[in-house]
Amino acid sequence: YENMAKENNNNNGASFHNALTSGSKVVGTITADSDFRIDGHVEGDLTCKGKVVVGQKGYIKGTIDCMNAEIYGTVDGKMTVSETLTLRQTAVVTGEINIGTLIIEPNAAFNGTCVMNNKTNTNPTKTK
């Protein structure tokens, strides 16, 4: 136990994250500086500087703006994910997504529009 405590103190807060548990509901705007897991119900906007995980019982109706996202539950709205969006096999996503990279497992449901920002081609080759 003592070694575990020392390890946790040396990670500079990397293990800390926010969570909304099953049975909880938030209506409004959520802003988080670190990772956020949602197993409850959110109606509104979520802005997160880290990773957003929507659990199997999680539901979001609104907008999500984050670095990475992993969806197991339901999202209805607009998602802007600067790096990687992963839709797991139980995911149901409806709306517009704007992402860097998209990973979709078999049986995941996505109904909407997708814009993928390819950061490697931001400077087109100049022609003479």
Tab-separated table of C-alpha atoms in Angstrom:
chain	number	residue	atom	x	y	z
A	1	TYR	CA	0.000	0.000	0.000
A	2	GLU	CA	2.836	2.386	0.834
A	3	ASN	CA	4.394	1.942	-2.624
A	4	MET	CA	1.043	2.610	-4.296
A	5	ALA	CA	0.649	5.866	-2.365
A	6	LYS	CA	4.100	7.009	-3.453
A	7	GLU	CA	3.336	6.190	-7.088
A	8	ASN	CA	0.057	8.109	-6.974
A	9	ASN	CA	1.793	11.156	-5.518
A	10	ASN	CA	4.360	11.180	-8.321
A	11	ASN	CA	1.977	11.273	-11.278
A	12	ASN	CA	1.274	15.018	-11.085
A	13	GLY	CA	-2.484	14.539	-10.896
A	14	ALA	CA	-2.717	12.424	-14.041
A	15	SER	CA	-5.092	9.942	-12.365
A	16	PHE	CA	-7.631	12.583	-11.382
A	17	HIS	CA	-10.756	12.855	-13.501
A	18	ASN	CA	-14.358	13.952	-13.239
A	19	ALA	CA	-17.359	11.639	-13.346
A	20	LEU	CA	-21.129	11.890	-13.550
A	21	THR	CA	-22.530	8.620	-12.239
A	22	SER	CA	-25.547	6.653	-13.408
A	23	GLY	CA	-28.770	8.109	-12.026
A	24	SER	CA	-27.421	11.678	-12.081
A	25	LYS	CA	-28.674	14.379	-14.438
A	26	VAL	CA	-27.128	17.724	-15.369
A	27	VAL	CA	-28.855	20.423	-17.395
A	28	GLY	CA	-26.491	23.213	-18.424
A	29	THR	CA	-22.851	23.769	-19.339
A	30	ILE	CA	-19.980	21.635	-18.054
A	31	THR	CA	-16.339	22.704	-18.360
A	32	ALA	CA	-13.507	20.377	-17.306
A	33	ASP	CA	-9.731	20.742	-17.398
A	34	SER	CA	-9.159	16.982	-17.084
A	35	ASP	CA	-10.784	13.767	-18.319
A	36	PHE	CA	-14.541	13.374	-17.819
A	37	ARG	CA	-16.604	10.166	-17.663
A	38	ILE	CA	-20.367	10.323	-18.079
A	39	ASP	CA	-22.591	7.463	-16.989
A	40	GLY	CA	-25.534	9.739	-16.251
A	41	HIS	CA	-27.672	12.117	-18.321
A	42	VAL	CA	-26.465	15.487	-19.648
A	43	GLU	CA	-28.530	18.055	-21.513
A	44	GLY	CA	-26.257	20.897	-22.535
A	45	ASP	CA	-22.699	21.603	-23.562
A	46	LEU	CA	-19.549	19.823	-22.400
A	47	THR	CA	-16.117	21.354	-22.975
A	48	CYS	CA	-13.186	19.229	-21.847
A	49	LYS	CA	-9.448	19.734	-22.321
A	50	GLY	CA	-8.874	15.976	-21.961
A	51	LYS	CA	-10.764	12.811	-22.862
A	52	VAL	CA	-14.527	12.350	-22.622
A	53	VAL	CA	-15.892	8.855	-22.030
A	54	VAL	CA	-19.636	8.263	-22.343
A	55	GLY	CA	-20.438	4.957	-20.613
A	56	GLN	CA	-23.067	2.466	-21.825
A	57	LYS	CA	-25.745	4.107	-19.658
A	58	GLY	CA	-24.478	7.603	-20.459
A	59	TYR	CA	-26.556	10.013	-22.542
A	60	ILE	CA	-25.639	13.460	-23.833
A	61	LYS	CA	-27.960	15.773	-25.744
A	62	GLY	CA	-25.983	18.856	-26.721
A	63	THR	CA	-22.473	19.668	-27.853
A	64	ILE	CA	-19.172	18.095	-26.890
A	65	ASP	CA	-15.834	19.802	-27.494
A	66	CYS	CA	-12.795	17.810	-26.366
A	67	MET	CA	-9.382	16.404	-27.269
A	68	ASN	CA	-10.366	12.685	-27.383
A	69	ALA	CA	-13.662	10.851	-26.911
A	70	GLU	CA	-14.710	7.244	-26.413
A	71	ILE	CA	-18.439	6.592	-26.757
A	72	TYR	CA	-20.170	3.485	-25.386
A	73	GLY	CA	-23.568	5.154	-24.815
A	74	THR	CA	-25.723	7.710	-26.634
A	75	VAL	CA	-24.821	11.154	-27.971
A	76	ASP	CA	-27.357	13.362	-29.747
A	77	GLY	CA	-25.789	16.591	-30.983
A	78	LYS	CA	-22.576	18.080	-32.300
A	79	MET	CA	-19.152	16.721	-31.352
A	80	THR	CA	-15.828	18.417	-32.029
A	81	VAL	CA	-12.944	16.095	-31.171
A	82	SER	CA	-9.526	17.508	-32.026
A	83	GLU	CA	-7.759	14.130	-31.985
A	84	THR	CA	-9.492	10.696	-31.872
A	85	LEU	CA	-13.172	9.766	-31.593
A	86	THR	CA	-13.851	6.094	-30.873
A	87	LEU	CA	-17.368	4.689	-31.265
A	88	ARG	CA	-17.589	1.377	-29.397
A	89	GLN	CA	-20.009	-1.376	-30.473
A	90	THR	CA	-22.764	-0.145	-28.113
A	91	ALA	CA	-22.510	3.508	-29.225
A	92	VAL	CA	-25.420	5.398	-30.771
A	93	VAL	CA	-24.379	8.791	-32.152
A	94	THR	CA	-26.723	11.140	-33.990
A	95	GLY	CA	-25.615	14.520	-35.299
A	96	GLU	CA	-22.585	16.284	-36.670
A	97	ILE	CA	-19.036	15.233	-35.826
A	98	ASN	CA	-15.867	17.158	-36.581
A	99	ILE	CA	-12.852	15.000	-35.784
A	100	GLY	CA	-9.178	14.331	-36.380
A	101	THR	CA	-9.379	10.515	-36.472
A	102	LEU	CA	-12.455	8.260	-36.354
A	103	ILE	CA	-12.562	4.670	-35.104
A	104	ILE	CA	-15.874	2.799	-35.397
A	105	GLU	CA	-16.358	-0.726	-34.043
A	106	PRO	CA	-18.803	-3.130	-35.732
A	107	ASN	CA	-22.438	-2.617	-34.600
A	108	ALA	CA	-21.885	0.995	-33.506
A	109	ALA	CA	-24.540	3.341	-34.898
A	110	PHE	CA	-23.698	6.725	-36.424
A	111	ASN	CA	-26.322	8.803	-38.199
A	112	GLY	CA	-25.253	12.262	-39.265
A	113	THR	CA	-22.454	14.159	-40.930
A	114	CYS	CA	-18.720	13.847	-40.463
A	115	VAL	CA	-15.902	16.268	-41.231
A	116	MET	CA	-12.402	14.883	-40.783
A	117	ASN	CA	-9.569	17.353	-40.347
A	118	ASN	CA	-6.397	15.890	-41.788
A	119	LYS	CA	-3.674	17.848	-40.010
A	120	THR	CA	-0.913	16.416	-42.202
A	121	ASN	CA	-2.250	18.185	-45.306
A	122	THR	CA	-2.792	21.652	-43.878
A	123	ASN	CA	-0.178	23.151	-46.230
A	124	PRO	CA	-0.954	22.194	-49.833
A	125	THR	CA	1.977	21.925	-52.210
A	126	LYS	CA	2.599	25.100	-54.117
A	127	THR	CA	2.630	24.870	-57.901
A	128	LYS	CA	4.751	27.164	-60.067
